[in-house]
PDB file of C-alpha atoms in Angstrom:
ATOM      1  CA  UNK A  72      34.077 -48.881 -60.678  1.00 56.00           C
ATOM      2  CA  UNK A  73      31.833 -51.851 -61.384  1.00 60.00           C
ATOM      3  CA  UNK A  74      31.854 -53.235 -58.103  1.00 61.00           C
ATOM      4  CA  UNK A  75      31.570 -49.306 -56.615  1.00 65.00           C
ATOM      5  CA  UNK A  76      28.159 -49.429 -58.869  1.00 70.00           C
ATOM      6  CA  UNK A  77      26.515 -52.449 -57.214  1.00 68.00           C
ATOM      7  CA  UNK A  78      24.045 -51.490 -54.346  1.00 74.00           C
ATOM      8  CA  UNK A  79      22.160 -54.304 -54.288  1.00 77.00           C
ATOM      9  CA  UNK A  80      24.433 -56.796 -52.656  1.00 71.00           C
ATOM     10  CA  UNK A  81      28.110 -57.340 -51.503  1.00 70.00           C
ATOM     11  CA  UNK A  82      30.761 -56.763 -53.551  1.00 67.00           C
ATOM     12  CA  UNK A  83      34.548 -57.694 -52.990  1.00 65.00           C
ATOM     13  CA  UNK A  84      37.787 -56.399 -54.698  1.00 65.00           C
ATOM     14  CA  UNK A  85      40.206 -59.196 -54.712  1.00 66.00           C
ATOM     15  CA  UNK A  86      44.073 -58.086 -55.900  1.00 67.00           C
ATOM     16  CA  UNK A  87      46.230 -60.896 -56.126  1.00 69.00           C
ATOM     17  CA  UNK A  88      49.909 -61.580 -55.187  1.00 75.00           C
ATOM     18  CA  UNK A  89      50.862 -62.610 -58.409  1.00 74.00           C
ATOM     19  CA  UNK A  90      51.160 -61.263 -62.036  1.00 75.00           C
ATOM     20  CA  UNK A  91      48.858 -60.024 -63.411  1.00 72.00           C
ATOM     21  CA  UNK A  92      49.630 -61.733 -67.246  1.00 75.00           C
ATOM     22  CA  UNK A  93      50.020 -60.434 -70.455  1.00 81.00           C
ATOM     23  CA  UNK A  94      46.449 -58.335 -71.829  1.00 83.00           C
ATOM     24  CA  UNK A  95      44.015 -60.957 -73.947  1.00 89.00           C
ATOM     25  CA  UNK A  96      42.119 -58.773 -76.357  1.00 91.00           C
ATOM     26  CA  UNK A  97      38.348 -59.669 -76.920  1.00 93.00           C
ATOM     27  CA  UNK A  98      36.904 -60.804 -80.011  1.00 95.00           C
ATOM     28  CA  UNK A  99      33.489 -60.031 -78.183  1.00 93.00           C
ATOM     29  CA  UNK A 100      31.568 -59.844 -75.733  1.00 93.00           C
ATOM     30  CA  UNK A 101      28.213 -61.687 -74.522  1.00 91.00           C
ATOM     31  CA  UNK A 102      25.969 -61.500 -71.425  1.00 87.00           C
ATOM     32  CA  UNK A 103      28.800 -59.308 -69.597  1.00 84.00           C
ATOM     33  CA  UNK A 104      31.760 -61.700 -70.282  1.00 89.00           C
ATOM     34  CA  UNK A 105      34.803 -61.198 -73.000  1.00 92.00           C
ATOM     35  CA  UNK A 106      34.730 -63.845 -75.522  1.00 94.00           C
ATOM     36  CA  UNK A 107      38.289 -64.398 -75.623  1.00 95.00           C
ATOM     37  CA  UNK A 108      38.233 -67.152 -78.692  1.00 94.00           C
ATOM     38  CA  UNK A 109      34.638 -67.522 -81.199  1.00 92.00           C
ATOM     39  CA  UNK A 110      34.625 -70.960 -82.015  1.00 87.00           C
ATOM     40  CA  UNK A 111      35.663 -72.364 -85.390  1.00 81.00           C
ATOM     41  CA  UNK A 112      32.653 -74.579 -85.919  1.00 77.00           C
ATOM     42  CA  UNK A 113      29.181 -73.198 -86.253  1.00 83.00           C
ATOM     43  CA  UNK A 114      28.467 -75.099 -82.439  1.00 86.00           C
ATOM     44  CA  UNK A 115      31.179 -75.505 -80.020  1.00 86.00           C
ATOM     45  CA  UNK A 116      32.440 -78.373 -78.706  1.00 91.00           C
ATOM     46  CA  UNK A 117      33.399 -76.925 -75.218  1.00 93.00           C
ATOM     47  CA  UNK A 118      32.713 -73.851 -73.070  1.00 92.00           C
ATOM     48  CA  UNK A 119      36.282 -72.687 -71.982  1.00 93.00           C
ATOM     49  CA  UNK A 120      35.796 -70.127 -68.461  1.00 92.00           C
ATOM     50  CA  UNK A 121      38.490 -68.482 -68.000  1.00 90.00           C
ATOM     51  CA  UNK A 122      38.849 -66.078 -65.094  1.00 83.00           C
ATOM     52  CA  UNK A 123      41.736 -63.426 -65.009  1.00 78.00           C
ATOM     53  CA  UNK A 124      45.550 -64.536 -65.719  1.00 81.00           C
ATOM     54  CA  UNK A 125      44.283 -67.642 -66.269  1.00 86.00           C
ATOM     55  CA  UNK A 126      43.510 -66.729 -69.977  1.00 90.00           C
ATOM     56  CA  UNK A 127      46.532 -67.325 -71.843  1.00 92.00           C
ATOM     57  CA  UNK A 128      46.391 -70.660 -70.674  1.00 92.00           C
ATOM     58  CA  UNK A 129      42.947 -71.170 -71.783  1.00 93.00           C
ATOM     59  CA  UNK A 130      43.717 -69.812 -75.494  1.00 95.00           C
ATOM     60  CA  UNK A 131      46.997 -72.355 -75.538  1.00 95.00           C
ATOM     61  CA  UNK A 132      43.945 -75.196 -74.172  1.00 95.00           C
ATOM     62  CA  UNK A 133      41.846 -73.670 -77.211  1.00 94.00           C
ATOM     63  CA  UNK A 134      44.605 -74.986 -79.491  1.00 95.00           C
ATOM     64  CA  UNK A 135      45.206 -77.962 -78.254  1.00 95.00           C
ATOM     65  CA  UNK A 136      41.616 -78.835 -78.506  1.00 94.00           C
ATOM     66  CA  UNK A 137      41.076 -77.675 -82.026  1.00 93.00           C
ATOM     67  CA  UNK A 138      44.308 -79.691 -83.051  1.00 94.00           C
ATOM     68  CA  UNK A 139      42.411 -82.673 -81.593  1.00 94.00           C
ATOM     69  CA  UNK A 140      39.685 -81.133 -83.869  1.00 93.00           C
ATOM     70  CA  UNK A 141      37.383 -80.166 -80.755  1.00 93.00           C
ATOM     71  CA  UNK A 142      35.771 -76.964 -80.923  1.00 93.00           C
ATOM     72  CA  UNK A 143      35.591 -74.445 -77.857  1.00 94.00           C
ATOM     73  CA  UNK A 144      34.860 -71.286 -77.138  1.00 94.00           C
ATOM     74  CA  UNK A 145      36.871 -69.105 -74.663  1.00 95.00           C
ATOM     75  CA  UNK A 146      34.752 -66.920 -72.532  1.00 94.00           C
ATOM     76  CA  UNK A 147      36.244 -64.418 -69.161  1.00 92.00           C
ATOM     77  CA  UNK A 148      33.277 -63.164 -66.841  1.00 89.00           C
ATOM     78  CA  UNK A 149      33.227 -59.860 -65.634  1.00 74.00           C
ATOM     79  CA  UNK A 150      32.291 -61.188 -62.427  1.00 72.00           C
ATOM     80  CA  UNK A 151      32.603 -64.498 -60.601  1.00 69.00           C
ATOM     81  CA  UNK A 152      30.364 -65.245 -58.073  1.00 63.00           C
TER      82      UNK A 152
END
């Protein structure tokens, strides 16, 4: 529905041949992106940008970084240019 609403630029709808993967619930939204994980620190050290089916892996990476004392935010943009 969002791609159809764009009338001032070209759009592409891409269907992957691979599995979609498990659903990952957003904890918030900011600037047209789903926030998948908020940082534990007031200011994160790292921003991880997830795209589609990579979300679960990006959340695992955030957990690994957290175990090393590195704070991160994980976001999933609605659009990738």
